[in-house]
Coordinates of C-alpha atoms and ligand atoms in Angstrom, one line a residue:
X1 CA -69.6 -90.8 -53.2
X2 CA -70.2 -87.7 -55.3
X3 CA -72.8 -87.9 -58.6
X4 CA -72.6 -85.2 -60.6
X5 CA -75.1 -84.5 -64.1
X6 CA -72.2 -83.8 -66.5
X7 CA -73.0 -82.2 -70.0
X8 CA -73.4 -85.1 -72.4
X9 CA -71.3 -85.8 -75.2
X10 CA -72.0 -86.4 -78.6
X11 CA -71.6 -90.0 -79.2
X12 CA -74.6 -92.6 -81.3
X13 CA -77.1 -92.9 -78.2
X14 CA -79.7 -96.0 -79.3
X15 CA -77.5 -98.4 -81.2
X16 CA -80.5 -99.8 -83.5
X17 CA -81.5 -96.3 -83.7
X18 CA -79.5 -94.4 -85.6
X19 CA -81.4 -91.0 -85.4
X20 CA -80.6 -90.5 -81.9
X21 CA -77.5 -88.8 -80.5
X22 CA -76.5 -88.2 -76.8
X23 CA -76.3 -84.1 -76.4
X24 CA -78.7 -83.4 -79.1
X25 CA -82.0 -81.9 -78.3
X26 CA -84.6 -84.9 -78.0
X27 CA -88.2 -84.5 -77.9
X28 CA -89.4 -86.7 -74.6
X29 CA -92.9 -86.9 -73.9
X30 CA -93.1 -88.3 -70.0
X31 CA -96.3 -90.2 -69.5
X32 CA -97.7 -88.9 -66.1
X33 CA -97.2 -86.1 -63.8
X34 CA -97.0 -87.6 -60.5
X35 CA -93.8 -87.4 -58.4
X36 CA -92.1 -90.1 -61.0
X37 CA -93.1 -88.1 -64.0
X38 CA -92.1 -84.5 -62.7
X39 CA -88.9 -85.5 -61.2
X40 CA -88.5 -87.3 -64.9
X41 CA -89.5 -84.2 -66.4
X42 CA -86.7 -81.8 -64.1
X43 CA -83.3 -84.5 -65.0
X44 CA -84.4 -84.6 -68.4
X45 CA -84.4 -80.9 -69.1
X46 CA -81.7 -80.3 -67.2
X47 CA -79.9 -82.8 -69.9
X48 CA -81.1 -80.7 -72.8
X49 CA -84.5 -82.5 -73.8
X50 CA -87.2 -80.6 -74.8
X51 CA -89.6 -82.2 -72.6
X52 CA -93.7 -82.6 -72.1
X53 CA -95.3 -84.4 -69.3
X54 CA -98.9 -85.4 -70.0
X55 CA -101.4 -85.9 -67.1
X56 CA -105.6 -87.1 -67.2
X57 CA -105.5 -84.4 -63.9
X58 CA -105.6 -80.6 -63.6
X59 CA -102.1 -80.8 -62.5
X60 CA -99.1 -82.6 -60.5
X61 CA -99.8 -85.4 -57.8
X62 CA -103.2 -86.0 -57.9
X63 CA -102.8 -89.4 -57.6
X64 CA -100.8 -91.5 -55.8
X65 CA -98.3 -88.8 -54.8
X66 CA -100.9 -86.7 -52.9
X67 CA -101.0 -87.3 -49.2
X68 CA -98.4 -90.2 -49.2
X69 CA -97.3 -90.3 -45.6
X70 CA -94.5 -88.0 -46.0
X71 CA -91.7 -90.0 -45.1
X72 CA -88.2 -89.5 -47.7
X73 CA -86.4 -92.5 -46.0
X74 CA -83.6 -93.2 -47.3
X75 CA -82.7 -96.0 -44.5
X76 CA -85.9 -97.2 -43.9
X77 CA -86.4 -98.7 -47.7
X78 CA -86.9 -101.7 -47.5
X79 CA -88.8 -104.0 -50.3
X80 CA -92.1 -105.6 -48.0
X81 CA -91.6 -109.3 -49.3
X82 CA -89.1 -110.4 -46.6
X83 CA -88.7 -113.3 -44.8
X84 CA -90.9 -114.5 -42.5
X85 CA -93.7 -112.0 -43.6
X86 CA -95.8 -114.9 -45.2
X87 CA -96.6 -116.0 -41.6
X88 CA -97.0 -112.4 -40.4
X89 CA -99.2 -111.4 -43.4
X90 CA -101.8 -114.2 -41.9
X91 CA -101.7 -113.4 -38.4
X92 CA -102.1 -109.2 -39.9
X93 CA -105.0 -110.1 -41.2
X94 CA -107.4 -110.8 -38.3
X95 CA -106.2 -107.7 -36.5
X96 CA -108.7 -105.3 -35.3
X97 CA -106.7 -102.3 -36.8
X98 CA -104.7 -104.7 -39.8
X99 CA -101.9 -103.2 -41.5
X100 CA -102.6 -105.6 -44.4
X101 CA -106.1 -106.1 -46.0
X102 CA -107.3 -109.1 -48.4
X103 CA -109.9 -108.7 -50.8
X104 CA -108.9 -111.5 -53.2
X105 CA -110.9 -111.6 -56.9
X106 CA -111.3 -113.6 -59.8
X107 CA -108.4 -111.5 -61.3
X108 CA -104.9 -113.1 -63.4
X109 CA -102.7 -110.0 -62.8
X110 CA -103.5 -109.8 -58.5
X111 CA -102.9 -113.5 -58.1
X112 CA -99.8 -113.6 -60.7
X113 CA -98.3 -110.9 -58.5
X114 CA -98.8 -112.1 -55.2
X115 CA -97.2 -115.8 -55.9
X116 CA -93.7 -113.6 -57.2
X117 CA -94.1 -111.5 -53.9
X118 CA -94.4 -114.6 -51.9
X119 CA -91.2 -115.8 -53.9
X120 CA -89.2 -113.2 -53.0
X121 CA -89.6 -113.6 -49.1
X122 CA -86.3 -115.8 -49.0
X123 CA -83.3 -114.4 -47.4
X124 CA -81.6 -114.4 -50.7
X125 CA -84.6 -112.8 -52.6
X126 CA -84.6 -110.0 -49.8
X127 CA -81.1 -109.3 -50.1
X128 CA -80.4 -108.5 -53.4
X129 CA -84.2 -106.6 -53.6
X130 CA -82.9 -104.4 -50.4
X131 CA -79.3 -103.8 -52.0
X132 CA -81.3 -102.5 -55.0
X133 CA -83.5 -100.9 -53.2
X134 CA -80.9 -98.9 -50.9
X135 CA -78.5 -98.3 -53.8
X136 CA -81.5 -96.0 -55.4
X137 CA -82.2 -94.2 -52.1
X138 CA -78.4 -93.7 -51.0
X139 CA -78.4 -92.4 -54.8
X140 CA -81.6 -89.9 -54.4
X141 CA -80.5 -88.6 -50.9
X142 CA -77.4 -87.3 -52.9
X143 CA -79.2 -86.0 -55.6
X144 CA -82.4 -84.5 -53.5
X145 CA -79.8 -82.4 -51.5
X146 CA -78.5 -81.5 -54.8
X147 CA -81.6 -80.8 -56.4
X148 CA -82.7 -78.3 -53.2
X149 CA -80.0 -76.5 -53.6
X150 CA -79.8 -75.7 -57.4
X151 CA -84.0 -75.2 -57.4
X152 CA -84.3 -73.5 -53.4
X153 CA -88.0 -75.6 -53.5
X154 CA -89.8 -75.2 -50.1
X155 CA -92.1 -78.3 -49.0
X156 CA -92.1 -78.6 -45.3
X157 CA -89.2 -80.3 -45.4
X158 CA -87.6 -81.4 -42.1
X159 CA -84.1 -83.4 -41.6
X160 CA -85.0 -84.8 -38.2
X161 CA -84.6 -88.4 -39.5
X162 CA -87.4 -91.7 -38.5
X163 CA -87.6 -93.2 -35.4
X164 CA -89.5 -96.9 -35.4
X165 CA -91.5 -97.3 -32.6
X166 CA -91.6 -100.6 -30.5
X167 CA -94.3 -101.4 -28.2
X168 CA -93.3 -104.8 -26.9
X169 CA -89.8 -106.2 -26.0
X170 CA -89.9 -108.6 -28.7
X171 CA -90.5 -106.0 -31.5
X172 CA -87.3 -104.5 -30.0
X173 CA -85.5 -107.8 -30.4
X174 CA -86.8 -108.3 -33.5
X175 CA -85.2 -105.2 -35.3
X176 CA -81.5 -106.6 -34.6
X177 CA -81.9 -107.8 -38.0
X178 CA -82.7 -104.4 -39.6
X179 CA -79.9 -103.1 -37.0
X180 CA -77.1 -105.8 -38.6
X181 CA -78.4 -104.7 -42.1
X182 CA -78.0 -100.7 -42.0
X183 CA -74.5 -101.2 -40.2
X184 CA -73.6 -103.6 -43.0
X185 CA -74.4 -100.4 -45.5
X186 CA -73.1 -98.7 -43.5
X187 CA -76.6 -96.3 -42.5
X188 CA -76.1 -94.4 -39.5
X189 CA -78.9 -95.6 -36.7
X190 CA -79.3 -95.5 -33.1
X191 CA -81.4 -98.0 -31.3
X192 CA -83.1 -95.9 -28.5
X193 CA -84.6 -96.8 -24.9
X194 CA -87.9 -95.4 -23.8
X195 CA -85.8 -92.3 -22.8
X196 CA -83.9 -91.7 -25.6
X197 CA -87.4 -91.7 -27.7
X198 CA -88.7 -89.2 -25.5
X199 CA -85.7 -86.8 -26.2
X200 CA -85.8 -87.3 -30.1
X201 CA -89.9 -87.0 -29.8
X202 CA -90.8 -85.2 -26.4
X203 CA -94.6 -85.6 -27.4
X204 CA -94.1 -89.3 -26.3
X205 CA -93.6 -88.7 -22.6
X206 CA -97.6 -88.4 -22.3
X207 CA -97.4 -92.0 -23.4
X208 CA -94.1 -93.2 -22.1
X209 CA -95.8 -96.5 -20.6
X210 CA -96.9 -97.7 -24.0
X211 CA -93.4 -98.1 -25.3
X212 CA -90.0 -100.0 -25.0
X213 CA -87.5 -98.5 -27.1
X214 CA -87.2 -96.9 -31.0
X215 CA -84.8 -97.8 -34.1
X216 CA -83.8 -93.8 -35.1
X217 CA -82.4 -93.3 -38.3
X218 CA -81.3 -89.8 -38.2
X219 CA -80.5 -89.3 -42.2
X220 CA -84.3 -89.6 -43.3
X221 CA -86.0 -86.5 -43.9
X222 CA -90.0 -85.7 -43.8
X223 CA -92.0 -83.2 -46.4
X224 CA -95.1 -82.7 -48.4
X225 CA -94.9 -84.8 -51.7
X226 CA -97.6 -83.1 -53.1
X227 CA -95.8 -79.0 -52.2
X228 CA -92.8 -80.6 -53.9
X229 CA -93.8 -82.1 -56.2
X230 CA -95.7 -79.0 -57.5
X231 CA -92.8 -77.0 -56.2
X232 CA -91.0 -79.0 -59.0
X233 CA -93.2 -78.9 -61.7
X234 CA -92.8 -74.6 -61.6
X235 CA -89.0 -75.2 -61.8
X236 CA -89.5 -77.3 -64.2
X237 CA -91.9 -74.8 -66.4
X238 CA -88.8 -72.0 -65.8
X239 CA -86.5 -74.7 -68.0
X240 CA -88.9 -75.0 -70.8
X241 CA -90.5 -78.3 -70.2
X242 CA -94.3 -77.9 -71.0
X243 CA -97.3 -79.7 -69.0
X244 CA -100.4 -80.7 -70.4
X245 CA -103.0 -81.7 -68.0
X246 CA -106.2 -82.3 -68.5
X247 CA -105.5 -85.1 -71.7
X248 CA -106.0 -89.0 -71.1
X249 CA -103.9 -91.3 -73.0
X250 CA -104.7 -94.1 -74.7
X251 CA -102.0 -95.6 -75.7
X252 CA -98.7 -95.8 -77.6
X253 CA -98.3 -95.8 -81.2
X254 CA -95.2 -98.4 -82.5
X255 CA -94.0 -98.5 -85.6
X256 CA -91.3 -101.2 -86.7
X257 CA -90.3 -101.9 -83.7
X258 CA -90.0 -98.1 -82.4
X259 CA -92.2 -95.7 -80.3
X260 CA -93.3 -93.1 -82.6
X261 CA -96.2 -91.2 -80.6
X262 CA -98.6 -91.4 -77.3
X263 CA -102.5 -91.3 -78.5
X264 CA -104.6 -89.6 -76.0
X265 CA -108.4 -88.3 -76.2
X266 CA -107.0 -85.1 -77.6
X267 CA -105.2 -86.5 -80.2
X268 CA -101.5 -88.0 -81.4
X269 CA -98.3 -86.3 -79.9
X270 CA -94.9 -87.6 -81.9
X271 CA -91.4 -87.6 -80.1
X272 CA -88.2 -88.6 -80.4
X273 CA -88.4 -90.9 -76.8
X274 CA -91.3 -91.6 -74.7
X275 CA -91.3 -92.6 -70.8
X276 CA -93.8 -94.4 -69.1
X277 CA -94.4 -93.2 -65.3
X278 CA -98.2 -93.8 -64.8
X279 CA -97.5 -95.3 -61.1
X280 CA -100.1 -97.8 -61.0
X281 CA -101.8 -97.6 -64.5
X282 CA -98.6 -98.5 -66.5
X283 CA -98.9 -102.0 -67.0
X284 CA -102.2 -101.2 -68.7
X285 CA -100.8 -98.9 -70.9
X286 CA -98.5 -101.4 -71.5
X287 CA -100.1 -104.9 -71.9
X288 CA -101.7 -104.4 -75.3
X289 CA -98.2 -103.5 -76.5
X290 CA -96.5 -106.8 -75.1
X291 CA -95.3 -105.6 -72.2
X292 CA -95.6 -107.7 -69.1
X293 CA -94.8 -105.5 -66.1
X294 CA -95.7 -107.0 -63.1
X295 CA -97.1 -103.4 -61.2
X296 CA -99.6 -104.2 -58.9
X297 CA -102.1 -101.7 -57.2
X298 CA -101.6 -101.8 -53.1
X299 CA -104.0 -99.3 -51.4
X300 CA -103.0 -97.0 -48.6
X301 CA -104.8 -94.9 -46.9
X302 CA -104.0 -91.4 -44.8
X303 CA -105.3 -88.5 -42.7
X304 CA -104.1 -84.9 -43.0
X305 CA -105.1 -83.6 -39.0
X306 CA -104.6 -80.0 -38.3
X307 CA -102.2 -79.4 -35.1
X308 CA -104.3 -77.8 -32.5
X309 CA -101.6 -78.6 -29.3
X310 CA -98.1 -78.8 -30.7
X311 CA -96.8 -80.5 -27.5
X312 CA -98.8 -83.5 -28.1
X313 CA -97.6 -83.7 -31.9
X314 CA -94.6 -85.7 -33.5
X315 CA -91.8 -83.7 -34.3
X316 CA -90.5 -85.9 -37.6
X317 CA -91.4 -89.5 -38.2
X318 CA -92.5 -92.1 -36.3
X319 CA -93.0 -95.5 -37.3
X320 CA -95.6 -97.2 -35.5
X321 CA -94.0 -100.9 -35.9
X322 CA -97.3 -102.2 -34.0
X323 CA -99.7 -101.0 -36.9
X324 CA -97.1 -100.3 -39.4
X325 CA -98.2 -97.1 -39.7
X326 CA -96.8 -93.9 -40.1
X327 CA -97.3 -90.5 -37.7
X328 CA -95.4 -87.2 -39.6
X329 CA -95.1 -83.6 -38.7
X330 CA -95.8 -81.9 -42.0
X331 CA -95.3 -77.9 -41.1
X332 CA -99.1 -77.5 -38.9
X333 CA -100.2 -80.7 -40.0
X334 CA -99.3 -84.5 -38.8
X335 CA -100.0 -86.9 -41.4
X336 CA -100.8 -90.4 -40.4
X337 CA -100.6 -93.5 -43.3
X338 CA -100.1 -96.5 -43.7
X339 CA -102.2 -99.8 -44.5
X340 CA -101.9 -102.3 -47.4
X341 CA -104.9 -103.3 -49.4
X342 CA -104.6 -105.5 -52.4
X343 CA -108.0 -105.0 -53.4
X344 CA -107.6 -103.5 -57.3
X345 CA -108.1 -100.3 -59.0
X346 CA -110.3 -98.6 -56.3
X347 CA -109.9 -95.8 -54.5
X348 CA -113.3 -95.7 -51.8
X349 CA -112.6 -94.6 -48.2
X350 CA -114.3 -97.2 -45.8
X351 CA -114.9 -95.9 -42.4
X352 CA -112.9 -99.2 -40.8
X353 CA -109.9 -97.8 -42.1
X354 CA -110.2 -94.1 -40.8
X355 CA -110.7 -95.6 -37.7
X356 CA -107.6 -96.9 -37.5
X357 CA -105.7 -94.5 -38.6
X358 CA -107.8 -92.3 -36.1
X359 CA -106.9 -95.2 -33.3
X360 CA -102.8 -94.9 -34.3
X361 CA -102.2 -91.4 -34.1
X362 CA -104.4 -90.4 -31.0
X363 CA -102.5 -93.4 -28.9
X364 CA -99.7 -91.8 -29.5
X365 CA -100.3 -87.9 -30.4
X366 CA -103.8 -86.7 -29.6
X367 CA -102.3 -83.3 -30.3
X368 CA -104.9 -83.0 -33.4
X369 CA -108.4 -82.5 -34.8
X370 CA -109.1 -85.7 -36.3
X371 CA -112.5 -84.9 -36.8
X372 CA -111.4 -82.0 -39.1
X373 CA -109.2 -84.4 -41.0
X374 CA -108.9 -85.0 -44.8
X375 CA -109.3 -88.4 -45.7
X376 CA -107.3 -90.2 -48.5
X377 CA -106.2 -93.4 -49.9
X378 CA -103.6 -93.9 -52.9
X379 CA -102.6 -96.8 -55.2
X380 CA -99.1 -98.0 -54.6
X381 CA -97.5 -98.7 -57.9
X382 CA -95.6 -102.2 -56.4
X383 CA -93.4 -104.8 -58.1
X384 CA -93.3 -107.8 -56.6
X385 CA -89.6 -107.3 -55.4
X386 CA -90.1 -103.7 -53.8
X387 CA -87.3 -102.2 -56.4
X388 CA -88.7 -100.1 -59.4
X389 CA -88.7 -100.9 -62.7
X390 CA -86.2 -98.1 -64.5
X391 CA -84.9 -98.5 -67.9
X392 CA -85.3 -99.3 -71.7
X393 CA -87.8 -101.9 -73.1
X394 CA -87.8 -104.3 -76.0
X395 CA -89.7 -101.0 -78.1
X396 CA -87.1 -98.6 -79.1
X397 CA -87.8 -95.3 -77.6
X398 CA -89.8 -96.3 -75.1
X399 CA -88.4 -95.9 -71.5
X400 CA -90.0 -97.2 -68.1
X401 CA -89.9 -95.2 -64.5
X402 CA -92.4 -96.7 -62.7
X403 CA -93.1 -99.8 -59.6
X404 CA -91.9 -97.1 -56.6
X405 CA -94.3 -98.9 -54.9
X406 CA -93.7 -98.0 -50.9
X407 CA -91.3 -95.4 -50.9
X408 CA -91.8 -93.8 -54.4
X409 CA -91.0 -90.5 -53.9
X410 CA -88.1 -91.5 -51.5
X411 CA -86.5 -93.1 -54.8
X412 CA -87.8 -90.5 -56.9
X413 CA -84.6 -87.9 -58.0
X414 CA -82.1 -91.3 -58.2
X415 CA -84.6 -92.9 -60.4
X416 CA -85.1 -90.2 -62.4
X417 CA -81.5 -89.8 -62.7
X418 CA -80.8 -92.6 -63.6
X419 CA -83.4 -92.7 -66.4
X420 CA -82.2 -89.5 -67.9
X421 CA -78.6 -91.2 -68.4
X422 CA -80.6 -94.2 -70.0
X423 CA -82.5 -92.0 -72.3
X424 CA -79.7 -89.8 -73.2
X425 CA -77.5 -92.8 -73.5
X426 CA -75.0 -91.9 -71.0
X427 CA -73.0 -94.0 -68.7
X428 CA -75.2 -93.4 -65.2
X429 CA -73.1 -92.6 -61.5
X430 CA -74.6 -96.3 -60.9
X431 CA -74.9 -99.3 -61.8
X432 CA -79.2 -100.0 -62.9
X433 CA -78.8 -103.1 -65.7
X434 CA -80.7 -104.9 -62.8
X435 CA -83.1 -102.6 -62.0
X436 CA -84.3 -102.7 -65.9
X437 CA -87.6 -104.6 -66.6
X438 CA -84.8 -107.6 -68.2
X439 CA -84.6 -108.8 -64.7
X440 CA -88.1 -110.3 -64.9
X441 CA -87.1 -112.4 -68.1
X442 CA -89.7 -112.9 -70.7
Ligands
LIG1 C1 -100.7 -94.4 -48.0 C2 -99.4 -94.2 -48.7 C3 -98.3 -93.8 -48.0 C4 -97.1 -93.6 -48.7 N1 -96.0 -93.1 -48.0 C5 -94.9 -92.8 -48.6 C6 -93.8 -92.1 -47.9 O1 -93.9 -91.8 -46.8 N2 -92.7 -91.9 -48.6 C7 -92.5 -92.3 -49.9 O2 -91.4 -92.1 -50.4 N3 -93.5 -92.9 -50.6 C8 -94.7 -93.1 -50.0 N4 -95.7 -93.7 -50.7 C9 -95.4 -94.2 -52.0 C10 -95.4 -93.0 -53.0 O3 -96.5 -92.1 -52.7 C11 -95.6 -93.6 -54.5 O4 -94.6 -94.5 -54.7 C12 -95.5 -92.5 -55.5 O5 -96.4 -91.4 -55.2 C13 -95.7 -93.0 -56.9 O6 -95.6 -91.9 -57.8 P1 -95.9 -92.1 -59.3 O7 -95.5 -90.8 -60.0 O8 -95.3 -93.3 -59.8 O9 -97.5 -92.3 -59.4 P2 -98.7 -91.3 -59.3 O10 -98.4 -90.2 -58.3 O11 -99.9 -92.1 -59.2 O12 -98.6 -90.6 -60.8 C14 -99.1 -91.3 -61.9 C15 -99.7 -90.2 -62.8 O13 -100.2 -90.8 -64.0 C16 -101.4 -90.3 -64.4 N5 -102.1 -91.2 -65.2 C17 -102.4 -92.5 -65.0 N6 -103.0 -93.1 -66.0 C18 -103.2 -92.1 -66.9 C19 -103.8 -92.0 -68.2 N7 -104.3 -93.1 -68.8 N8 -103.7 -90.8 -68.9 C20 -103.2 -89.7 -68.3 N9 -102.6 -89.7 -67.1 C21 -102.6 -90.9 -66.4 C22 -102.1 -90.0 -63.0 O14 -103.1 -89.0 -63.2 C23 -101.0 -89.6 -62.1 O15 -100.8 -88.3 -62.0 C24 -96.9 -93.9 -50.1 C25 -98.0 -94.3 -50.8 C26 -99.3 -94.5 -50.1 C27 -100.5 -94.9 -50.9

């Protein structure tokens, strides 16, 4: 398959809005500057716009897109309700080191989203999610290679693809599923004995005993979200588009129908088309205007441990299927996170979860100083159904990219992509009607 960002032509964009035209110069004003927003911002100039991104922080990927756990895995995505997880979810939860924490509340929007997750844990449900899913990342490993080459951004990037990690014979069993679904889309994978772990990760021959076997898919890549994204943002400054940090907004102002401007604490800023890519905090920006999205917060948390033995320290990604959590080799660093917490807008770093993330990576690589560690956790922007929500909405002008949920920045440049064709109009290199916000209904 080969995408390519052709020139646009000059054909009536907006069909109720008759002020817009594909190839002319619109003003876009991108809500966020987190890896959504920027790699927004980067598509978006690159097709002409005259672009702003807005942020509340001093600059890109303060948020969410911080210390993510570094994975860009394009074969691993994979939306979380599945079948079968229900039951899983329960047993998770009285783990010692649980991959999945509970914190229910008196609160509409948490319980609203969790019954729609638990209804998409059918096999049908999980298929079409997953085909959506994979469409967007076959989609952004295209246009990530593309984007590397026409920018030269650095970011600790390594193409040594993820290897899952199995523990147990029956974890190994279990992933014939996964196996029958990448060789359906056709993802290249090897499934790995204890050896062949040990020759794609020779740090694991300290701890041969504790494992059986590895799902590799050798396609994923590993990196810094926050060095790219940042990376991207000074590309992004060299093509004109303008960042101003530092401003909280309120809200969007609608006038007949149409998106006029965004008000923030620093005043009102008009454009010609606005996009919302506020990770977590879009459906709030969103409700008072009608909009239902169904984005909910789910916490993770990770470490950032200097390397003070490479030997003992993973060489790409590995995917620790017993705590679900995940061990990457970030230049000198290895970056450990995981965890799902559905516990709200909060960000505080209890020392139960350090500890596991603590427990995961020296099991498997005591090869750094996790008492020098940096401690972090991150709101997952997640839709019930794992996909994104990409598109237009029922207010002219304004223009979701938002719900990456899991693997956000994974999805990131195909999602922005395919944005930029929806703003500007355009036909896209594939097909997204279903990834709109439409496919919720009213
Ligand atoms: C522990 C953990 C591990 C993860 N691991 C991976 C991984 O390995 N690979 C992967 O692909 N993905 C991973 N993810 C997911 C990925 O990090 C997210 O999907 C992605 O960062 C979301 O990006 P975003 O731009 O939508 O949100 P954000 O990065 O949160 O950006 C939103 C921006 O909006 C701004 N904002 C919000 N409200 C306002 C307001 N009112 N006014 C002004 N500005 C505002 C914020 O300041 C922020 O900068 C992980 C996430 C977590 C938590």
């Amino acid at each position: 398959m080969k995408y390519s960002l052709d020139s646009a032509s000059a054909i009536i964009a907006n069909t109720s809005d008759k002020s817009i035209h594909i190839g002319a110069t619109m003003k876009v004003t991108v809500l966020g500057a987190g890896v959504i927003g920027v790699t927004s911002a980067y598509y978006l100039a690159k097709a002409g716009h005259e672009v702003t991104v807005i942020d509340r922080q001093t600059g890109p990927a303060l948020e969410t897109s911080f210390a993510n756990a570094g994975e860009v895995s394009f074969g691993y995505c994979s939306p979380w309700a599945a079948p079968g997880i229900p039951r899983k979810a329960l047993k998770w939860l009285f783990m010692e080191h649980a991959p999945l924490i509970l914190r229910p509340k008196v609160d509409y929007a948490m319980l609203a989203w969790m019954v729609r997750m638990l209804a998409n844990c059918t096999s049908e449900r999980y298929a079409i999610n997953k085909s959506r899913m994979l469409r967007l990342a076959d989609y952004s490993r295209l246009s990530l290679a593309e984007l590397r080459t026409e920018t030269s951004i650095a970011y600790d990037e390594r193409m040594q693809g993820t290897l899952q990690l199995f523990r147990s014979e029956s974890q190994l069993d279990a992933s014939a599923k996964d196996v029958k679904a990448l060789a359906a889309d056709g993802i290249p994978y090897e499934v790995l004995d204890r050896e062949g772990c040990i020759r794609v990760e020779p740090a694991l021959r300290h701890v041969s005993d504790k494992i059986v076997g590895g799902l590799l898919t050798p396609k994923d890549e590993t990196g810094d979200c926050f060095k790219f994204t940042n990376a991207l943002a000074v590309a992004c400054v060299a093509m004109g588009v303008t960042f101003d940090y530092g401003r909280t907004i309120k809200g969007v102002e609608v006038e007949a129908g149409q998106a006029k401007a965004v008000a923030t604490d620093r005043g009102t800023m008009f454009s010609d088309a606005i996009v919302v890519a506020l990770g977590s905090y879009s459906p709030l920006l969103l409700k008072p205007l009608g909009i239902r999205l169904p984005v909910y917060p789910v916490k993770g948390y990770s470490l950032t441990i200097p390397i003070v033995d490479a030997a003992r320290a993973p060489e790409s990604t590995v995917m620790d299927e017993t705590y679900k959590i995940a061990i990457t080799r970030l230049g000198d660093r290895i970056r450990v996170g995981g965890m799902a917490e559905i516990s709200g807008y909060t960000n505080d770093l209890g020392p139960a979860r350090r500890r596991t993330l603590e427990h995961s990576v020296t099991d498997l690589f005591p090869g750094g100083d996790v008492k020098a560690a940096n401690y972090w956790s991150g709101l997952r922007p997640m839709t019930p159904d794992g996909t994104p929500v990409i598109g237009a909405t029922n207010i002219r002008n304004l223009f979701l990219n938002t719900g990456h949920g899991t693997l956000g920045w994974t999805m990131s440049t195909g999602s922005a992509r395919v944005l930029t064709d929806i703003v500007g109009g355009r036909k896209g290199d594939i097909d997204a009607a279903d990834l709109s916000i439409a496919r919720y209904g009213r």
